[in-house]
Amino acid sequence: MSEAPVMAAAEAAVAELAALLGPGAGAAAQAGAAEAALALSGSAAGRRLLAERPAVLTALLELAAGPGPQPPAAREALSCLVNLSAEPAAREPLLAALPALLELLPGGPACGLLANLCRERGAARRVLWGLRERGTGMEPLLQALSQPRPPAQLGPLLCNLSQLPEGRRGLLDRSRCSVQRLLPFTQHKDSVEHRRGVVGALRNCCFEHEEHEWLLGEEVDVLPFLLLPLAGPEELPQEEMDRLPPELQYLPPDKQREADPAIRKMLLEAVLLLTATRSGRQTVRDKGTYLILRELHRWEREPDVLATCEKVIQVLIGDEPGPGMENLLEVKVPEELEEQLQRLDREEEERWGRGQEEGHEGSTPPPREPAR
């Protein structure tokens, strides 16, 4: 069969699908159409086909987030939109429906959809504006952290919002103790996705060097939360044990390190950022960080993580930077290095995209960090 008849058949099928998703089709027909759309969104070709059909997107949005009582098929429609939210053709229609989608927060699928959209900084800024216009800001997302089982997609959403300065300000709001609510989730066992997102958000917050003294001080005391997942069961001599914060002393013999290499790397990056200022370096040294990283270095097998660990160790044991270099975050990055870092970031996104070729419900891409 030639390509033209195949495309014509596909167009007709999608047009019929859009009609069946509408309220005039009846609940049973809507449910079947929503299930079919969700199944179709499980492949890259299916996602592209749906994302490029405005009538389908409109019908899915009305079904998932329309006014009034949600029909039984709303869950399948929203899960389909989560998968479609990674497609460029779907982003603007979804952002146009932002007020309705924000009403679905802090539900897991809505967090996943917005996390996908917030990979782009412009979209992340629109989401933050939308949250501010509702008068709640990021508070509903932070409150959801106290749920018995916070949605796994919440972590990536917080991380991707924190790629922007205004997102980081929301997490660093001292009056609401916002960042403190993230800290326990560096050891969250229920979901690696949530844990990865929260650690990414904390890492992004550490780009704000003006907040380092507060983050390392008693009010937040972020360092033990970053180091505990990197610590193993090794027994240390008593004089070394006494140099560690109480949370890192006398760990049980079955203590395990963070299993996800990407999370270990982000934890190390956060510690490295906290050493950007002279006072930060001194605090990180004084709390025995080198001892934890020394044992991690002996254990670590992932080259990228090992290289990051060595960078932190070098800062901790090396000489102090010369005049004009005391604050490493204020040192201008050479243009060629900036281009290399941006290229590596794009390659990471492309690898993730290829890995999603089969697609799955509620998928979210790796969390973003701020531009350097």
PDB file of C-alpha atoms in Angstrom, residues 142 145-146 150 177-191 194-195 198-199 202 220-222 224-226 228-229 258:
ATOM      1  CA  LEU A 142       5.379  22.068  48.982  1.00  0.00           C
ATOM      2  CA  LEU A 145       5.477  16.847  50.277  1.00  0.00           C
ATOM      3  CA  SER A 146       3.820  16.153  53.635  1.00  0.00           C
ATOM      4  CA  PRO A 150       3.813  12.298  47.689  1.00  0.00           C
ATOM      5  CA  CYS A 177      10.723  27.018  55.630  1.00  0.00           C
ATOM      6  CA  SER A 178      10.360  25.814  52.054  1.00  0.00           C
ATOM      7  CA  VAL A 179      13.719  24.207  51.405  1.00  0.00           C
ATOM      8  CA  GLN A 180      13.616  22.392  54.739  1.00  0.00           C
ATOM      9  CA  ARG A 181      10.617  20.419  53.460  1.00  0.00           C
ATOM     10  CA  LEU A 182      12.788  18.955  50.706  1.00  0.00           C
ATOM     11  CA  LEU A 183      15.573  17.684  52.930  1.00  0.00           C
ATOM     12  CA  PRO A 184      14.089  14.365  54.164  1.00  0.00           C
ATOM     13  CA  PHE A 185      13.530  13.250  50.566  1.00  0.00           C
ATOM     14  CA  THR A 186      17.236  12.845  49.845  1.00  0.00           C
ATOM     15  CA  GLN A 187      16.691   9.432  51.515  1.00  0.00           C
ATOM     16  CA  HIS A 188      13.182   8.785  50.151  1.00  0.00           C
ATOM     17  CA  LYS A 189      12.961   5.052  49.409  1.00  0.00           C
ATOM     18  CA  ASP A 190       9.528   4.881  47.765  1.00  0.00           C
ATOM     19  CA  SER A 191      10.428   6.511  44.438  1.00  0.00           C
ATOM     20  CA  HIS A 194      10.856  11.698  43.272  1.00  0.00           C
ATOM     21  CA  ARG A 195      14.208  11.413  45.035  1.00  0.00           C
ATOM     22  CA  VAL A 198      14.216  16.650  44.932  1.00  0.00           C
ATOM     23  CA  VAL A 199      17.997  16.232  44.936  1.00  0.00           C
ATOM     24  CA  LEU A 202      18.419  21.139  46.133  1.00  0.00           C
ATOM     25  CA  VAL A 220      18.770  24.489  57.458  1.00  0.00           C
ATOM     26  CA  ASP A 221      21.942  22.410  57.978  1.00  0.00           C
ATOM     27  CA  VAL A 222      21.764  20.999  54.468  1.00  0.00           C
ATOM     28  CA  PRO A 224      24.290  16.101  56.420  1.00  0.00           C
ATOM     29  CA  PHE A 225      21.272  15.543  54.147  1.00  0.00           C
ATOM     30  CA  LEU A 226      23.558  15.696  51.109  1.00  0.00           C
ATOM     31  CA  LEU A 228      24.167  10.775  54.275  1.00  0.00           C
ATOM     32  CA  PRO A 229      23.094   9.138  50.978  1.00  0.00           C
ATOM     33  CA  GLU A 258      22.405   5.852  47.094  1.00  0.00           C
TER      34      GLU A 258
END
